[in-house]
GROMACS .gro file of C-alpha atoms in nm:
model
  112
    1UNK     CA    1   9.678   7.855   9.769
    2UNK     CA    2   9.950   7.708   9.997
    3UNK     CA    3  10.023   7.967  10.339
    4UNK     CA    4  10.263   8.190  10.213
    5UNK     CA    5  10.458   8.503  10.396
    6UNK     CA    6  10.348   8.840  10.275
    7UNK     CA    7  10.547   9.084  10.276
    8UNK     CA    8  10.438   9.423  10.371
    9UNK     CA    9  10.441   9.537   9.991
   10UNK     CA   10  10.206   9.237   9.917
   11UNK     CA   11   9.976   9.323  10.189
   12UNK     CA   12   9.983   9.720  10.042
   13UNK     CA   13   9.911   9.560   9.672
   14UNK     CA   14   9.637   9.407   9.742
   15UNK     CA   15   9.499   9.663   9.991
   16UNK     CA   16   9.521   9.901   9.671
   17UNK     CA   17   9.319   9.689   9.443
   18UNK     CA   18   9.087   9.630   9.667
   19UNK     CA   19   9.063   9.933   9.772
   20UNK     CA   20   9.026  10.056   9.420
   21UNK     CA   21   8.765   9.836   9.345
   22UNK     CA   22   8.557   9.921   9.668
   23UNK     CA   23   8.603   9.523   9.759
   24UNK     CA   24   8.588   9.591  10.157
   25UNK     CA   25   8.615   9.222  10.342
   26UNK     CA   26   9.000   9.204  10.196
   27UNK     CA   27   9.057   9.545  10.295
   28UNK     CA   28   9.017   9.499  10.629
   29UNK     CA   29   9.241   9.159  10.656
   30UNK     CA   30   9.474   9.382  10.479
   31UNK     CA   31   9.428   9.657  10.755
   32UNK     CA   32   9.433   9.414  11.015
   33UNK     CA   33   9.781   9.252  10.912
   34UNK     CA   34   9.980   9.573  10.882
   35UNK     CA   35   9.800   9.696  11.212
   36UNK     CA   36   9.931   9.376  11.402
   37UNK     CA   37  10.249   9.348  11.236
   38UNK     CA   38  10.295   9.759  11.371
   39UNK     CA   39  10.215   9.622  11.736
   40UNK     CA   40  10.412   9.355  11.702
   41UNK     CA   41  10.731   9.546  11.584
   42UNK     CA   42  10.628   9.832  11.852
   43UNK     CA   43  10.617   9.543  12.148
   44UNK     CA   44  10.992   9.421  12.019
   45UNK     CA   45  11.116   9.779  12.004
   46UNK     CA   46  11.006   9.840  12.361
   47UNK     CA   47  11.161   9.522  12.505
   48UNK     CA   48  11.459   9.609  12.340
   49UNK     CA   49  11.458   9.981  12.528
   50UNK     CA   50  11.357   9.876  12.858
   51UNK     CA   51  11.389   9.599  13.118
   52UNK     CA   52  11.067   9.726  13.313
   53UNK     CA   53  10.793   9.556  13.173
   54UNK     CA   54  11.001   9.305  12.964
   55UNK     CA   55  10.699   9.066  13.061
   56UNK     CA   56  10.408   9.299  12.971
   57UNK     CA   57  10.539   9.371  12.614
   58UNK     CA   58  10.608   9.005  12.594
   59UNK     CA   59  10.272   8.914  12.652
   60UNK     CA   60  10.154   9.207  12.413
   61UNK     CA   61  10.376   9.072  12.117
   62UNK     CA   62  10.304   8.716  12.165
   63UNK     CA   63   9.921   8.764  12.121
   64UNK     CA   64  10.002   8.951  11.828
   65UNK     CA   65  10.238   8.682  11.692
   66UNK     CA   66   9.916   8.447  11.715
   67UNK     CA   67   9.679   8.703  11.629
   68UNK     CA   68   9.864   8.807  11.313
   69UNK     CA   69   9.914   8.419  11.249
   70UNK     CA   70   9.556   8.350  11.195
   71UNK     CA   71   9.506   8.670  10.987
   72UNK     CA   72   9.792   8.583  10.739
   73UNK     CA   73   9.663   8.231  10.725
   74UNK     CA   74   9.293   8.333  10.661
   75UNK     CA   75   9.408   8.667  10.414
   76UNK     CA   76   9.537   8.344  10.178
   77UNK     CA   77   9.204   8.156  10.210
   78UNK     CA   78   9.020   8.472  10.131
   79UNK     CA   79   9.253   8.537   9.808
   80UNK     CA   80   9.246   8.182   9.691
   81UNK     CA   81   8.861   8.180   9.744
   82UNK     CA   82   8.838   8.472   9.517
   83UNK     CA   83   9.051   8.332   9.268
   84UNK     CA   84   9.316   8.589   9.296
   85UNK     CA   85   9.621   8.493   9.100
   86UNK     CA   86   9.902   8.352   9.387
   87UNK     CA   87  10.205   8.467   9.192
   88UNK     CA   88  10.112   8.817   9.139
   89UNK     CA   89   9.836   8.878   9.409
   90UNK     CA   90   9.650   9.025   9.125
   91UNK     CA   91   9.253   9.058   9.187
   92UNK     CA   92   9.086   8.856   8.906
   93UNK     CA   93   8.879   9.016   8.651
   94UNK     CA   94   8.586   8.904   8.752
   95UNK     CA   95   8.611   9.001   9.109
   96UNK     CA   96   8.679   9.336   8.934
   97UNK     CA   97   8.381   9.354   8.730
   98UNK     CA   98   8.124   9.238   9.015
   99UNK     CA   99   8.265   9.536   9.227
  100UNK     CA  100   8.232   9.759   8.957
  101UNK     CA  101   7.884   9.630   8.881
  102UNK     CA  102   7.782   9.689   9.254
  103UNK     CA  103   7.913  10.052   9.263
  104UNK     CA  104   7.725  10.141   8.969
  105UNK     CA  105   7.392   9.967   9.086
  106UNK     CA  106   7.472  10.182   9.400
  107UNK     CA  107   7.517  10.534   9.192
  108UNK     CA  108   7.187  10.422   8.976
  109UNK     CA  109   6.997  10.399   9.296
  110UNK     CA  110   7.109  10.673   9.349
  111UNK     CA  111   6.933  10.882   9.045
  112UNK     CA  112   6.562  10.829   9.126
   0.00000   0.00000   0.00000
């Protein structure tokens, strides 16, 4: 899958089916590129308000920058390992059925 940019509603589709499907790994790129993306925007806002610290919140949204860089980049490795579909970020089936097959082994273990 070639590096693409996701938007904010990509990240929050896939965070739902994985999410739904109890698939955690993806769930916390997800949760890791909104949560940078937030600091990042927060750092720009606050350069934009005050002169003070121009240099502090340009250091803070520059690591971010990076940080969220690598986390984009290895969200797409992660989906195309998977096999998730690139055009419609959908989880594949059978990603979907081994979840579902853990979380019942988990609720049979459960019964004893």
């Amino acid at each position: 899958m070639p590096r693409r940019n996701y938007s904010n509603e990509d990240v929050t589709l896939i965070l739902e089916q994985v999410l739904l499907h109890q698939c955690a790994c993806p769930s916390q790129l997800c949760r890791m590129v909104l949560g940078l993306r937030e600091l990042l925007q927060y750092e720009r806002d606050c350069m934009d308000r005050s002169s003070t610290d121009v240099q502090v919140h340009q250091t803070i949204a520059q690591a971010a920058g990076q940080c969220l860089e690598i986390m984009e980049t290895c969200l797409g490795q992660v989906l195309e390992l998977e096999g998730w579909d690139p055009a419609t970020l959908k989880m594949p089936a059978a990603l979907q059925e081994h979840q579902l097959r853990l979380v019942s082994n988990d609720d049979t273990k459960g019964e004893h």
